[in-house]
Short mmCIF file of C-alpha atoms and ligand atoms in Angstrom, two decimals:
data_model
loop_
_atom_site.label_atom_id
_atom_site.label_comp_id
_atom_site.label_asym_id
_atom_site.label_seq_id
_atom_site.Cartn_x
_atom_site.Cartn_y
_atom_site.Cartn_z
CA UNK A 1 15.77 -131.08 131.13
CA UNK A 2 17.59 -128.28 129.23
CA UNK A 3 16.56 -127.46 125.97
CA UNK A 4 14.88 -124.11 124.18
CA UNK A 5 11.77 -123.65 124.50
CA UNK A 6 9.43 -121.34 122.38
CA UNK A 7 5.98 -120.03 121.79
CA UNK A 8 3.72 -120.32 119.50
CA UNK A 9 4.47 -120.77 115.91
CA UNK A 10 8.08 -119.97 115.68
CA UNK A 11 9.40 -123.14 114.51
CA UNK A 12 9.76 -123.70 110.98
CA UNK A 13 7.46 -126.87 109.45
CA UNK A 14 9.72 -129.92 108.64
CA UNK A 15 6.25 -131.73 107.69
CA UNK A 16 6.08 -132.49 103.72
CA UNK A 17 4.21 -130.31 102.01
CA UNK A 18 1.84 -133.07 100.78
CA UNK A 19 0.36 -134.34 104.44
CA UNK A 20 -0.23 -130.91 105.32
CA UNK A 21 -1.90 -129.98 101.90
CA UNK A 22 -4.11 -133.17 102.24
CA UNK A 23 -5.11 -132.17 105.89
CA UNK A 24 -6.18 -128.93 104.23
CA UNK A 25 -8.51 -131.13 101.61
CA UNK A 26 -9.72 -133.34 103.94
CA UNK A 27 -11.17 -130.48 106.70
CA UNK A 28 -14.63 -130.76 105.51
CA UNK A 29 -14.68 -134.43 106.43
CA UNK A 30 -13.75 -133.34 109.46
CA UNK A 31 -16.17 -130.39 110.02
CA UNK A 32 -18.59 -132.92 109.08
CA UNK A 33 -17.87 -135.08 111.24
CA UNK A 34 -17.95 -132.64 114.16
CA UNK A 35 -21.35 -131.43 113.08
CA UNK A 36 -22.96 -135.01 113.55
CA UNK A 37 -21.72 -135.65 117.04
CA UNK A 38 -22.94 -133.48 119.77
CA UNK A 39 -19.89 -131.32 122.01
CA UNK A 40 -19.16 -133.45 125.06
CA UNK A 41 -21.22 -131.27 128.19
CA UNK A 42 -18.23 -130.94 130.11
CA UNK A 43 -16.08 -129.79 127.08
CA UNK A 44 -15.76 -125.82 128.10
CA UNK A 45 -14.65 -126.64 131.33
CA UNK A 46 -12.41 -129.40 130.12
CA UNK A 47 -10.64 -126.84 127.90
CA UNK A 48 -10.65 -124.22 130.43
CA UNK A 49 -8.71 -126.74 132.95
CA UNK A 50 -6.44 -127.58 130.66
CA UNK A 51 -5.08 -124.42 129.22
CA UNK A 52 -4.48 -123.60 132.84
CA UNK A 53 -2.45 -126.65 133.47
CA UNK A 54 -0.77 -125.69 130.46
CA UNK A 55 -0.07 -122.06 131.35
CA UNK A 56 0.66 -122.93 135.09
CA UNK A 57 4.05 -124.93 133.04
CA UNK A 58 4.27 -122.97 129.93
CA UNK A 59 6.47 -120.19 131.72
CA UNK A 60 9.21 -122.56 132.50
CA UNK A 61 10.89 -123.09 129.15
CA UNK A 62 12.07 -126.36 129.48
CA UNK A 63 9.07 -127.35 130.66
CA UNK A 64 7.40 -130.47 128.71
CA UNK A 65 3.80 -131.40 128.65
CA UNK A 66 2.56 -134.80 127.76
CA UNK A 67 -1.29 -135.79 126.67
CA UNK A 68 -1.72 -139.08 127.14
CA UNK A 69 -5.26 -140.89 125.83
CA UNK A 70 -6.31 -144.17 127.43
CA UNK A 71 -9.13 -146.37 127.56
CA UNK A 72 -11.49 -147.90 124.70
CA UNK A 73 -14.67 -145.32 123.12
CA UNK A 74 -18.37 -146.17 122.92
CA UNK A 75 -20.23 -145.86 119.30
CA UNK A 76 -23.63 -144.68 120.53
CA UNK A 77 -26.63 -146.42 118.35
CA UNK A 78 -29.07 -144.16 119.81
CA UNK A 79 -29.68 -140.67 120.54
CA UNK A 80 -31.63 -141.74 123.90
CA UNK A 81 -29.02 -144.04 124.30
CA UNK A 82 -29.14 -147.60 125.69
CA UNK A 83 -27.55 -149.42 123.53
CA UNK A 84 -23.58 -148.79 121.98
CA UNK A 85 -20.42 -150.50 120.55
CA UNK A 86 -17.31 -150.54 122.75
CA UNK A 87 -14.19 -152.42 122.75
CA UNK A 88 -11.32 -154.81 124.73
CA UNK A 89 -8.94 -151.32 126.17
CA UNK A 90 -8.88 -151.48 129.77
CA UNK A 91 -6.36 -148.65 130.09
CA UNK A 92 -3.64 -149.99 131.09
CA UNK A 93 -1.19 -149.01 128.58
CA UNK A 94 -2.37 -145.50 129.55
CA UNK A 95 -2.17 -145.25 133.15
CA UNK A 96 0.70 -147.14 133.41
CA UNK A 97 2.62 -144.70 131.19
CA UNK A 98 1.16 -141.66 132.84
CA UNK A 99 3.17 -143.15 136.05
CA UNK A 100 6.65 -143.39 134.03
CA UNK A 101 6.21 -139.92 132.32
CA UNK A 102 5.85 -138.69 135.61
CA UNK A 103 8.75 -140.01 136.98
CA UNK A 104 10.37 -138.45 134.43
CA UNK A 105 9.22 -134.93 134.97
CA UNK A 106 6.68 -134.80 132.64
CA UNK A 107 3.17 -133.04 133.60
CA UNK A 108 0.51 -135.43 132.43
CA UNK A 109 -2.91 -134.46 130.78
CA UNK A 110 -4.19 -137.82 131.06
CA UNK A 111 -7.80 -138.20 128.72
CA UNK A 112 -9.04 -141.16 129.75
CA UNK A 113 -12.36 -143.03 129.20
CA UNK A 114 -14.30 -143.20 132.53
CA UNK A 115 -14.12 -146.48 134.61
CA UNK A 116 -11.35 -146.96 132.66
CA UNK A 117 -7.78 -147.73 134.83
CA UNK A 118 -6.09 -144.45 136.88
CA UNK A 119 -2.31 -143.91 137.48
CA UNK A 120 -1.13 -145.48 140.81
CA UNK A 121 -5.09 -146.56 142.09
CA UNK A 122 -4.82 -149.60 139.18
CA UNK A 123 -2.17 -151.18 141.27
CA UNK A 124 -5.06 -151.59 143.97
CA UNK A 125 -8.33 -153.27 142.53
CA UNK A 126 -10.32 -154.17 145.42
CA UNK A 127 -10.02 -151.92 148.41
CA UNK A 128 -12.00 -153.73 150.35
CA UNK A 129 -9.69 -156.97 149.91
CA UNK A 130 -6.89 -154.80 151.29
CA UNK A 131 -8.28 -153.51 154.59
CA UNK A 132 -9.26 -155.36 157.73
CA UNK A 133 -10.88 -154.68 161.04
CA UNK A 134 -9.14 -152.95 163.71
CA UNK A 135 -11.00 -154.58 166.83
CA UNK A 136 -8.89 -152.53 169.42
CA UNK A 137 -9.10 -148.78 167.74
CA UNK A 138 -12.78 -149.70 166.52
CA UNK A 139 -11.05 -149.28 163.24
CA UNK A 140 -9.38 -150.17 160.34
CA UNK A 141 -5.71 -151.39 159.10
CA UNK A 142 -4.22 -152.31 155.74
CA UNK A 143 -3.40 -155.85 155.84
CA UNK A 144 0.30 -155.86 157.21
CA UNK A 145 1.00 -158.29 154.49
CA UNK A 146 0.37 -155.43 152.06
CA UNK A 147 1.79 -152.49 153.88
CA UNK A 148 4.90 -152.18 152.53
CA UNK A 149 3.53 -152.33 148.78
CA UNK A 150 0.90 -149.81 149.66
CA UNK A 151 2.83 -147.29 151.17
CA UNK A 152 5.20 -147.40 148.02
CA UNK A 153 2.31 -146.93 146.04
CA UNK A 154 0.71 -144.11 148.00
CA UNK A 155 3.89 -142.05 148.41
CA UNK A 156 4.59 -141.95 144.17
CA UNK A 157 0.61 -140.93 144.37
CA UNK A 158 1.31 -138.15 146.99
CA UNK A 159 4.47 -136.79 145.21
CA UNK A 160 2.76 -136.81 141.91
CA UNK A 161 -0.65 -136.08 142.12
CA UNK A 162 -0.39 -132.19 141.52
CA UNK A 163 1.43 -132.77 137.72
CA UNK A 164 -1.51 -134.37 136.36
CA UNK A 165 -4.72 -133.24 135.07
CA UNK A 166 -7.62 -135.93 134.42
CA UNK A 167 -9.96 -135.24 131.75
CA UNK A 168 -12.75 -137.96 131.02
CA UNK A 169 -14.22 -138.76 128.19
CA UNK A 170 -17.15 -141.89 127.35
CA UNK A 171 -18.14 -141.97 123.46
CA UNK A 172 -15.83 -141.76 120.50
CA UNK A 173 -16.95 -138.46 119.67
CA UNK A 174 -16.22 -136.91 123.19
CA UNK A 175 -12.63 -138.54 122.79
CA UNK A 176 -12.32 -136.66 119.37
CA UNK A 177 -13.81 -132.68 120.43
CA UNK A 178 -11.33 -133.25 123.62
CA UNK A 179 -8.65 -134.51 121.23
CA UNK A 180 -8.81 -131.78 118.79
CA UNK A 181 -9.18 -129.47 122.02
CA UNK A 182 -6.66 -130.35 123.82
CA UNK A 183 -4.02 -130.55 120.97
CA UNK A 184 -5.29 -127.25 120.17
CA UNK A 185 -4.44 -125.70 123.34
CA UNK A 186 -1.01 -127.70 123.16
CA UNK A 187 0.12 -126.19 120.44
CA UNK A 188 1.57 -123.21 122.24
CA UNK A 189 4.15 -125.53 123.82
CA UNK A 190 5.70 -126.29 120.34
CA UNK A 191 7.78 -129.17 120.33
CA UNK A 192 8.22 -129.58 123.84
CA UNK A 193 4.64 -130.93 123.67
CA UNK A 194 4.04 -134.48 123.18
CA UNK A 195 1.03 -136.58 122.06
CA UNK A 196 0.73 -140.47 123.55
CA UNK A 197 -2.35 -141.72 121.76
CA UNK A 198 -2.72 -145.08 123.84
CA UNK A 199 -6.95 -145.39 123.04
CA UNK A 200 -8.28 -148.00 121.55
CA UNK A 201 -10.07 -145.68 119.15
CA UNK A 202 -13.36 -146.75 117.27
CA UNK A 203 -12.38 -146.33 113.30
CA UNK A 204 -16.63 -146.64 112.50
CA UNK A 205 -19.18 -144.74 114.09
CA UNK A 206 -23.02 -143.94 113.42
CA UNK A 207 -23.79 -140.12 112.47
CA UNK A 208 -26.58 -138.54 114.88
CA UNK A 209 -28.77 -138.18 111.71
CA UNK A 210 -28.32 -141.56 111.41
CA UNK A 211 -29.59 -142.71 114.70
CA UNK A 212 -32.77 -143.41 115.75
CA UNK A 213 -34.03 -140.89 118.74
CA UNK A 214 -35.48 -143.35 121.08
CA UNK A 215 -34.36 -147.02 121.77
CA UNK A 216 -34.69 -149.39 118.98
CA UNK A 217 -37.64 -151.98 119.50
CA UNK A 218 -37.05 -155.79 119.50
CA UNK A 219 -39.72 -156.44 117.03
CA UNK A 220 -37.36 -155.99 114.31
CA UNK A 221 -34.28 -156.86 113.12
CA UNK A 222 -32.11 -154.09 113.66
CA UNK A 223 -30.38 -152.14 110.85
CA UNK A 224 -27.68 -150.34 111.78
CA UNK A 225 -25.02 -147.99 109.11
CA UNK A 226 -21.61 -147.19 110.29
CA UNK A 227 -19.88 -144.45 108.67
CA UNK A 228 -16.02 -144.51 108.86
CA UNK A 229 -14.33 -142.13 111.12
CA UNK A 230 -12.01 -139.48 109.06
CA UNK A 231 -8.31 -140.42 110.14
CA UNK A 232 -7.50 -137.68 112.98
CA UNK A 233 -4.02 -137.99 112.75
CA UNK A 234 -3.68 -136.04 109.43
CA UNK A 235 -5.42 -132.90 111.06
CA UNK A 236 -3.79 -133.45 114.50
CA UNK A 237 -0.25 -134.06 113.21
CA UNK A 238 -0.43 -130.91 110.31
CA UNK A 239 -3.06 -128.61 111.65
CA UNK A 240 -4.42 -128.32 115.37
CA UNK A 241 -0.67 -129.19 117.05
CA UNK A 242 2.01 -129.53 113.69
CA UNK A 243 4.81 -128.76 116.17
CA UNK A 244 4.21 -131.08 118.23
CA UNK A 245 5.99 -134.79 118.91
CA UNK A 246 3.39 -137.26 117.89
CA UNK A 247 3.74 -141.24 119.10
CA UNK A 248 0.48 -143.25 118.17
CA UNK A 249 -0.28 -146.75 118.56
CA UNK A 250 -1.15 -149.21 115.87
CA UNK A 251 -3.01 -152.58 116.89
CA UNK A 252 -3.41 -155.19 114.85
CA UNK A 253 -4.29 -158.97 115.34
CA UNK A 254 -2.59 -159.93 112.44
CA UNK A 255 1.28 -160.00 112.66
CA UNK A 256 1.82 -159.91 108.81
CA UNK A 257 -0.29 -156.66 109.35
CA UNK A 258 1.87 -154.64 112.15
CA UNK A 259 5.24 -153.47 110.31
CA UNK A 260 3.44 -152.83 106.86
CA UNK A 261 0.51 -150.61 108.53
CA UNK A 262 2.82 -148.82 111.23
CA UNK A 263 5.21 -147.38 107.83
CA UNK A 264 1.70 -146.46 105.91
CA UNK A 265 0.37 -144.38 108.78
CA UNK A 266 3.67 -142.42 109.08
CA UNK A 267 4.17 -141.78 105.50
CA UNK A 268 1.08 -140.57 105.20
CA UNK A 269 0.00 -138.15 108.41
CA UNK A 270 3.55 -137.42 108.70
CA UNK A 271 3.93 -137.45 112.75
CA UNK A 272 6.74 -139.10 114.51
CA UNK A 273 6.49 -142.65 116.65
CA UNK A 274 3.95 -145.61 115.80
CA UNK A 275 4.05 -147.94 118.64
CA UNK A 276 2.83 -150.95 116.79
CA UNK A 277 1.38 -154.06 118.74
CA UNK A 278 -0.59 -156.88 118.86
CA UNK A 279 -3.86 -157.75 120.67
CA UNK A 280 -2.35 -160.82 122.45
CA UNK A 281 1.03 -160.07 122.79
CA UNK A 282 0.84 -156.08 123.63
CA UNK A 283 2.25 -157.11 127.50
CA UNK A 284 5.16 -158.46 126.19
CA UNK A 285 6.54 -156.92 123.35
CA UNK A 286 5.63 -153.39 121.48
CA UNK A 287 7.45 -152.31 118.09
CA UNK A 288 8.72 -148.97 117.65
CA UNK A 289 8.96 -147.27 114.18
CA UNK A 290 9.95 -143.92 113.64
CA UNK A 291 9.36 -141.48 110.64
CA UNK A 292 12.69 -142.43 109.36
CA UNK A 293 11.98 -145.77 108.92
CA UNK A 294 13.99 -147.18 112.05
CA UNK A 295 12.05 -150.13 113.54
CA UNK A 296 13.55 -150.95 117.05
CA UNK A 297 11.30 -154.34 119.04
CA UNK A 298 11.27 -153.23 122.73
CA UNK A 299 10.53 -156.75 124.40
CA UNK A 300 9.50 -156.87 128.46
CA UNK A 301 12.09 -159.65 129.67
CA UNK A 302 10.61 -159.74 133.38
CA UNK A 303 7.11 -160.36 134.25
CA UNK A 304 6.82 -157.78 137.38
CA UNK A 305 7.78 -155.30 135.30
CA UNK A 306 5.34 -153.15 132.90
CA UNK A 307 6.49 -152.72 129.50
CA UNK A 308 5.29 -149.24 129.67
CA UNK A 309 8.59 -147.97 131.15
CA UNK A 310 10.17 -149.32 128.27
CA UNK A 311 8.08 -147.76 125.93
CA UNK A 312 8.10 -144.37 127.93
CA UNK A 313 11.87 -144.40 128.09
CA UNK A 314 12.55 -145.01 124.78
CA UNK A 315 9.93 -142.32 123.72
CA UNK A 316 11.09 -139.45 126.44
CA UNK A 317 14.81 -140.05 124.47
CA UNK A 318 13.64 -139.24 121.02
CA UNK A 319 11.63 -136.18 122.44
CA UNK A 320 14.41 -135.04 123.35
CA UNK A 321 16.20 -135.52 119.77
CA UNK A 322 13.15 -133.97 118.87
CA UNK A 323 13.09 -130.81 120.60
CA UNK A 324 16.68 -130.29 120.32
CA UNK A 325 16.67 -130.81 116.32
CA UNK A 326 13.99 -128.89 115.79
CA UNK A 327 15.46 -125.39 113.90
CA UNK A 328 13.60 -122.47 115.25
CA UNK A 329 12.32 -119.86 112.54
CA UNK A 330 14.86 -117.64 112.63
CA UNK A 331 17.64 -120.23 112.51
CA UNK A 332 16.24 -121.44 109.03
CA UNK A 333 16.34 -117.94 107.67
C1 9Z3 B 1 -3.18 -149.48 121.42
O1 9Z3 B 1 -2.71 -150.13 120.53
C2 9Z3 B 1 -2.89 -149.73 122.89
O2 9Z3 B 1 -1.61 -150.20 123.04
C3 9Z3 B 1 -3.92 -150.76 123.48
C4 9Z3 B 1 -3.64 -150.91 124.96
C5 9Z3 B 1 -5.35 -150.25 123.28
C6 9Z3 B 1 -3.75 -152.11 122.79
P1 9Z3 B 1 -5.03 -151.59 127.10
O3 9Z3 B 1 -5.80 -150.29 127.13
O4 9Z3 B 1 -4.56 -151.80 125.57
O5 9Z3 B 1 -3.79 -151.54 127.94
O6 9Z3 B 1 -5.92 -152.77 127.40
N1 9Z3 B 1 -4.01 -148.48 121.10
C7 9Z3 B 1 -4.57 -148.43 119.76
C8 9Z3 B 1 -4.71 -147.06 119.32
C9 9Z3 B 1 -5.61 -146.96 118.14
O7 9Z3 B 1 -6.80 -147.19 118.21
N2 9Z3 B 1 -5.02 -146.58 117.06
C10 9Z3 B 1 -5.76 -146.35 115.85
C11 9Z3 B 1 -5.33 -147.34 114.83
O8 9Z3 B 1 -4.64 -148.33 115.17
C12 9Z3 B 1 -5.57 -144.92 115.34
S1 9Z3 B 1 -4.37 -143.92 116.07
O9 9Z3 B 1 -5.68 -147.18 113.65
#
């Protein structure tokens, strides 16, 4: 990669006016919002191991950093709790793409929900399944059938597994303090950072003053207020990391939905790539629309391969437009 890269804050805004105006307006939501969910209890030390993955790559300038999210969120009902909402994300559209950034030289901070699919060790889902008992050595093989696939897999795991950082997160409002954190600390990379929001993201949640303390009793019917979630991409994409490149994902189940909602969310929070997809069809085929309006359909023609590297690809390319397009502030003096 060669390409200038700069510190904080000296590249002009090309954002309009407007989105970052209406991030402005809408901060209190968001203050609100992190006043009734608790900090994760891991966050400082999240934050702290990030920065320094981010430092240990800031000094070579053309250096990129990738933040890839992954993984449904939990919607706790109660403060003790027992009981919350989750969703379908298994994480594969996350891990996946962590593997195919890092083949192309990205470092990876992948944010993923826990139990949620890893890079490289979602190729392998039962362990036990691949091993078998060594009678002679009093030990134990990999299956020779599987050898060859399992070396392959180890040796991308062994090459890679120093450029990227794991950071878990469980409930939707750990996802969104390490969000904000993360982008925060991004923010130094300018452009050359980039944001891969693959989560399934809860848009409703249930404020803690809203929640009962203990576990709600069966001798009721339950009633249970959501409050809507303030969009994060307005602040992300204008406030805690405006410099950076932005790609989120858009899921819909209804197809009349996907192109119509994908345009809305870029016209209004102003970042750079919505992936758009579909519940049933995500595997197969992805739509890419870009702030400009382009709409390209990236469709996965061959079943053993993941679509991800098609999406990655395609994304890594218009980074690179990206950070080379981007006028620096003394340029656009
Ligand atoms: C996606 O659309 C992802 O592609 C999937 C991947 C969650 C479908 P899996 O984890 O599935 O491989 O099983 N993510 C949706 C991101 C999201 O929640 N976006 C929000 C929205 O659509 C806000 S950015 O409004």
């Amino acid at each position: 990669m060669s390409e200038q890269g700069k510190s904080c804050a000296s590249f002009s805004p090309v954002k309009a006016q407007s989105a970052s105006d209406m991030a402005k307006e809408t901060g209190g939501q968001w203050n609100e919002f992190f006043s009734s969910v608790p900090e994760p209890a891991h966050f400082q030390e999240s934050i702290a191991a990030v920065t320094k993955f981010i430092s240990s790559k800031q000094a070579d300038q053309s250096s990129r950093v990738v933040m890839v999210s992954s993984g449904g969120t939990t919607v706790p009902l109660e403060q003790l709790t027992v009981r919350f909402v989750d969703n379908f994300s298994s994480g594969t559209r996350g891990a996946a793409s962590t593997e195919y950034f890092l083949e192309r030289d990205y470092p990876v901070i992948f944010l993923y929900r826990a139990k949620s699919l890893q890079p490289y060790s979602r190729h392998i889902p039962s362990v036990l399944d691949l091993l078998e008992l060594d009678e002679t050595s009093a030990g134990v093989n990999v299956k020779s059938a599987d050898v060859a696939r399992t070396r392959l897999i180890l040796e991308k795991y062994m090459k890679n597994k120093s450029s990227y950082l794991m950071i878990t997160y469980e409930t939707l409002g750990d996802y969104l303090w390490l969000l904000k954190g993360i982008a925060q600390a991004l923010d130094c990379m300018g452009p050359r950072a980039m944001l891969y929001l693959a989560a399934a993201v809860s848009d409703f949640y249930v404020p803690i003053h809203d929640m009962p303390e203990h576990k709600m009793q069966s001798d009721r019917k339950p009633v249970i207020e959501f409050s809507l979630v303030p969009k994060m991409l307005l602040p992300l994409a204008n406030i805690w990391a405006p410099n950076a490149f932005i790609v989120s994902f858009k899921l819909e189940t209804d197809e009349d939905l996907l192109l119509p909602k994908a345009l809305q969310a870029l016209e209004k929070y102003q970042h750079d790539i919505v992936v758009a997809n579909l519940l049933t069809t995500r595997k197969k085929w992805v739509t890419l629309v870009e702030r400009t309006g382009k709409v390209t359909k990236l469709v996965n023609s061959t079943e053993d391969r993941d679509i991800e590297e098609l999406i990655v690809n395609t994304v890594v390319d218009k980074h690179t437009e990206y950070i080379i397009g981007r006028p620096t502030a003394q340029e656009s003096l």
